[in-house]
Each structure stands twice: as C-alpha cells, then as structure tokens.
Amino acid sequence: MDRRQRLFVHRIGIDHGRMNFWRAIVLAALAATAPALLAGEIPPDARRSGYSFMGPDTRAMQDDDSSNPGMLFVLDGEALWTKKAGSAHKACADCHGDARSSMKGIAARYPAFDKALARPVTLDQRINLCRANHQQAAPLPYESRDVLALSAFVAHQSRGVAITAGDDPQLKPFVEQGRNLFMQREGQLNLACTNCHDDNFEKRLAGSPITQAQPTGYPLYRLEWQTLGSLERRLRSCMTGVRAQAYDYGAPELVALELYLMSRARGMPMETPAVRP
C-alpha cells in the first residue's frame, strides 16, 4: 500500500483487508461455538439476566452497594431530584414527592406510550419532557452525567420489581418494529442481534460472555467504559461492532429496540445499577 492509499484508508476509516479479517474471526467464532444457528427466540422460561453470565468478582461488585460504582450516579441523581431547575424554579420532588414511593415500579414499564407524541418514549426522554413541560428547563444531553444520574436514581427505586414494559396495547406495533430490527441482519458483517444473543448466548466473543441481552440493569456500569451508560449506548456500540451505521440517540429505531428488549424481559426483576464487564 503506497502513501496515497494509506492516507485514503486513514481518512475514510476502512481497511478492507482488516475488515475481512475481523469478519472472518467473528463468523468463525460464532460458527465454531454454535451447534445450531438460527435457533429462534429464547423461550420465556429460559430467559436469564446478564448477571447470571458474570464472574464472581463482577457479581460481588453489583451485589454490594458500597462497591458498586453505579451507586455514585444514583447518589448524584438523588441530589438532582430535589434541585430546582429552569425558569419555573421547580424540582422533580415538587411534583413527585418522595421517589422511594412515587417512582417505585415506574422504570419497569419504560419505554412507555406517550399520548401527546403518539409513540413510546424512554425514561431518559420522559425526564427531558418533564424538564421542558414542567420546569421550563433545557433538555439534558444524551449520555450526560445528569441525565444518567436521574435515570439511575429513578430506576433504582424499582430494583427487584418485575418488568412490565410492552403491556400497553398501544405499544404493540412498536414492539413488533423492535423485534424486526433485532432479527434484521445489518452492517458489513451481515449479523443480526439474534445471531449472538439468541443463537450463541453462553459462548464467548473476544473474551467476554455473550448474554441474552436482557436489559434488566440499565443504566448500568460497564467496566469497559469506566462509567455508567444507557441501553442506547450499548445498542449503538453493537451496531458499530458489526460495521453498521448506528442510529442517533433518541431515534425511533433505538426506542423500538429498547422497547422490544424490555418486553421480552417481562417478569424479570430490575437490577439498576447493574455492573457488567
């Protein structure tokens, strides 16, 4: 490869030889570890939290609130809950009171249908809608510490509560949209979410366990990230991993995917903030 070719590869971010190498590695790993591909969706009674795939050290970190780094975000969210914001000079607590009672079970049903928008919204989006409509405050950026902290604090109040997302009949077409996206092959590696998380769970890829993608602990702390992150961040990371164009944060497709994943985890207990590798 001459200097101009190297410059071209650097600018567009594609090295076809390297891309084909990693594609071969991924496909070989999946093929070698799966006796039967395209096994289909996991039956409800066989669905397991990602916690069950973790090693003892990671489980211990999640189990002990004094060791769980995600709890630092929960504490930040608790402070934000009572902090007045916006031109209305109101705090979340002014409307919702004590989150330990008013928010118990709320995160377990998100994404939820919003009548005014006629579509589902995530918990992060609901927080920003409340800021706009009731606090007259600017929206918090996606993946910002404040929105993750508030989301983690609210979701933490549902820890141990069974997930009920997707029960609303108005959500049925959006759940189906999310399911179709989960089953759809994409990217230069031509892989779908189901190829890893339905067909090959309990195997390993690049040293990490492949889970069933049950989103019971979001927002969660990933050791790889060294911070808390949303389910949307994880989905975008997977899309990038298969060399697909990731949807923007808040895109209807990401909301539909999140809704489908939460609906298929129905009945499983919330764990926020979970800890994962």
XYZ file of C-alpha atoms in Angstrom:
277
model
C 0.000 0.000 0.000
C 1.577 3.321 -1.067
C 1.362 6.609 0.815
C -1.754 7.811 -1.012
C -3.566 4.556 -0.340
C -2.652 4.709 3.351
C -3.906 8.270 3.533
C -7.164 7.272 1.839
C -7.695 4.382 4.263
C -6.946 6.626 7.218
C -9.426 9.274 6.087
C -12.380 7.026 5.379
C -11.703 4.662 8.269
C -11.871 1.444 6.227
C -9.157 -1.098 5.657
C -10.845 -3.836 3.644
C -8.196 -6.415 4.412
C -8.517 -5.798 8.126
C -12.310 -5.643 7.880
C -12.435 -9.031 6.156
C -10.048 -10.460 8.732
C -12.255 -9.423 11.647
C -15.383 -10.519 9.803
C -13.847 -13.956 9.390
C -12.866 -14.058 13.060
C -16.377 -13.148 14.256
C -18.153 -15.543 11.934
C -15.731 -18.368 12.722
C -16.191 -17.799 16.447
C -19.955 -17.910 16.148
C -19.953 -20.937 13.878
C -17.479 -22.878 15.997
C -19.373 -22.338 19.227
C -22.927 -22.864 17.993
C -24.112 -26.357 17.036
C -27.324 -24.955 15.656
C -27.559 -21.441 14.269
C -30.825 -19.545 13.990
C -32.283 -21.337 16.979
C -35.012 -18.729 17.288
C -36.133 -16.578 20.201
C -35.380 -17.807 23.704
C -38.485 -19.240 25.415
C -39.741 -17.018 28.271
C -38.998 -19.625 30.938
C -35.371 -19.887 29.750
C -34.615 -16.170 29.813
C -31.821 -15.086 32.137
C -30.363 -11.824 33.334
C -26.890 -10.861 32.224
C -25.964 -11.143 35.903
C -26.021 -14.939 35.593
C -23.284 -14.786 32.933
C -20.901 -12.712 35.047
C -17.909 -13.927 37.017
C -17.926 -13.898 40.842
C -15.951 -10.643 41.093
C -18.386 -8.721 38.892
C -21.382 -10.184 40.719
C -19.881 -9.218 44.061
C -19.357 -5.658 42.833
C -23.013 -5.370 41.806
C -24.326 -7.002 44.985
C -22.524 -4.652 47.379
C -23.833 -1.085 47.114
C -20.683 0.198 48.792
C -18.590 -1.369 45.999
C -20.936 -0.776 43.071
C -19.586 2.282 41.171
C -23.027 2.833 39.645
C -24.307 3.872 43.071
C -22.278 7.092 42.809
C -24.590 8.086 39.939
C -27.641 7.102 41.986
C -26.476 9.434 44.765
C -25.965 12.236 42.239
C -29.460 11.599 40.918
C -30.892 11.812 44.412
C -29.364 15.264 44.785
C -30.702 16.345 41.384
C -34.176 15.079 42.342
C -34.520 17.858 44.901
C -32.630 20.556 42.961
C -34.800 23.290 41.471
C -34.225 23.931 37.783
C -35.494 26.012 34.895
C -37.478 29.246 34.792
C -40.282 27.528 36.721
C -37.809 27.022 39.579
C -39.207 23.599 40.342
C -37.584 20.307 41.336
C -38.699 16.803 40.439
C -39.638 16.346 44.089
C -42.045 19.298 43.929
C -44.326 17.259 41.666
C -43.449 13.672 42.568
C -42.518 13.888 46.234
C -40.524 11.057 47.772
C -39.103 8.992 44.901
C -38.906 5.886 47.093
C -42.681 5.611 46.859
C -43.699 7.698 43.825
C -41.123 6.165 41.469
C -41.307 2.562 42.635
C -42.121 0.400 39.584
C -42.023 3.307 37.116
C -38.817 2.342 35.282
C -40.054 -1.255 34.978
C -42.681 -0.145 32.450
C -40.469 2.018 30.207
C -40.329 2.720 27.303
C -43.945 3.799 27.762
C -46.536 5.193 25.367
C -46.834 8.979 25.313
C -50.305 10.097 24.234
C -49.252 13.589 23.195
C -46.481 12.255 20.942
C -48.403 9.109 19.907
C -45.270 6.992 20.314
C -43.175 5.361 23.028
C -40.568 7.321 24.955
C -37.680 6.087 27.050
C -37.131 7.024 30.681
C -34.403 9.493 29.637
C -36.803 11.103 27.184
C -39.517 11.290 29.865
C -37.096 13.098 32.166
C -36.420 15.664 29.454
C -40.120 16.026 28.646
C -40.757 16.778 32.321
C -37.941 19.321 32.293
C -39.400 21.064 29.246
C -43.075 20.943 30.238
C -42.933 21.437 33.989
C -39.594 23.026 34.824
C -39.191 25.106 31.665
C -35.606 23.856 31.631
C -33.298 22.904 28.776
C -33.105 19.183 27.959
C -30.177 17.235 29.349
C -27.904 15.872 26.593
C -27.992 12.140 25.914
C -25.377 10.254 27.962
C -24.658 13.332 30.082
C -23.877 12.613 33.718
C -27.018 14.416 34.904
C -29.493 12.504 32.731
C -27.797 9.184 33.560
C -27.803 10.068 37.249
C -31.501 10.965 37.285
C -32.379 7.890 35.236
C -30.311 5.661 37.523
C -31.893 7.177 40.635
C -35.425 6.685 39.303
C -34.708 3.159 38.028
C -33.029 2.230 41.316
C -36.366 2.729 43.067
C -37.649 -0.234 41.003
C -34.833 -2.604 41.921
C -36.413 -6.004 42.475
C -39.661 -5.009 40.727
C -40.755 -7.218 37.812
C -40.505 -5.622 34.353
C -43.886 -4.927 32.736
C -42.800 -2.929 29.657
C -44.807 -3.550 26.500
C -48.091 -4.460 28.213
C -49.903 -1.413 26.814
C -51.822 -2.497 23.655
C -50.886 0.832 22.023
C -47.269 -0.332 22.062
C -47.861 -3.491 20.026
C -46.734 -2.116 16.627
C -43.633 -0.578 18.200
C -42.724 -3.832 19.947
C -43.051 -5.596 16.604
C -40.861 -2.953 14.960
C -38.223 -3.548 17.601
C -38.427 -7.302 17.147
C -37.953 -6.943 13.397
C -34.883 -4.777 13.962
C -33.498 -7.338 16.415
C -33.868 -10.069 13.789
C -32.586 -7.979 10.864
C -29.053 -8.563 9.593
C -27.058 -5.379 9.104
C -23.634 -3.921 8.606
C -20.616 -5.169 6.719
C -20.511 -8.274 8.948
C -24.137 -9.043 7.984
C -25.125 -10.038 11.519
C -28.333 -9.530 13.486
C -28.714 -9.105 17.248
C -30.395 -12.514 17.368
C -27.313 -14.257 15.917
C -25.381 -13.519 19.097
C -27.994 -13.191 21.812
C -30.490 -15.903 20.832
C -28.294 -18.373 18.958
C -24.986 -18.117 20.798
C -25.555 -16.997 24.372
C -23.283 -18.606 26.976
C -20.466 -18.599 24.436
C -17.652 -16.047 24.475
C -16.591 -13.433 21.963
C -13.285 -11.584 22.331
C -13.046 -12.962 25.857
C -16.402 -11.603 27.036
C -19.513 -13.683 27.721
C -22.354 -13.447 25.213
C -25.523 -12.823 27.200
C -29.189 -12.989 26.235
C -29.356 -9.171 26.035
C -31.949 -8.881 28.786
C -31.838 -5.164 29.747
C -32.633 -5.609 33.431
C -29.992 -3.286 34.875
C -29.847 -0.129 32.753
C -28.457 2.394 33.081
C -25.548 0.191 34.154
C -21.865 0.496 34.889
C -19.594 -1.145 32.333
C -16.024 -1.789 33.385
C -15.034 -1.338 29.725
C -16.486 2.180 29.770
C -15.402 3.029 33.321
C -18.702 4.869 33.679
C -22.456 4.458 33.660
C -24.167 4.145 30.291
C -27.627 3.776 28.784
C -29.052 0.876 26.808
C -28.943 3.123 23.731
C -25.190 3.461 24.134
C -24.857 -0.329 24.291
C -27.037 -0.809 21.199
C -25.026 1.754 19.250
C -21.821 0.014 20.298
C -23.116 -3.308 18.946
C -24.093 -1.659 15.671
C -20.630 -0.208 15.321
C -19.199 -3.653 16.111
C -20.926 -5.213 13.101
C -19.803 -2.268 10.939
C -23.303 -0.787 10.642
C -24.311 2.863 10.767
C -25.525 3.420 14.332
C -28.820 5.246 14.815
C -28.688 8.625 16.520
C -29.523 8.794 20.210
C -33.273 9.062 20.629
C -34.010 7.705 17.143
C -37.355 5.879 16.891
C -35.492 2.712 15.877
C -33.428 2.709 19.082
C -36.548 3.337 21.172
C -38.320 0.443 19.429
C -35.342 -1.852 20.023
C -35.236 -0.879 23.692
C -38.980 -1.477 23.990
C -38.716 -4.926 22.404
C -35.815 -5.920 24.653
C -37.637 -4.723 27.765
C -40.825 -6.503 26.692
C -39.018 -9.797 26.217
C -37.537 -9.386 29.708
C -41.063 -9.067 31.087
C -41.354 -10.622 34.539
C -37.632 -10.384 35.291
C -36.601 -8.137 38.213
C -34.958 -4.771 37.716
C -31.317 -4.578 38.888
C -30.300 -0.948 38.315
C -27.493 -0.102 38.551
C -26.098 -3.391 37.243
C -22.377 -3.967 36.676
C -21.053 -5.625 33.528
C -17.559 -6.213 32.031
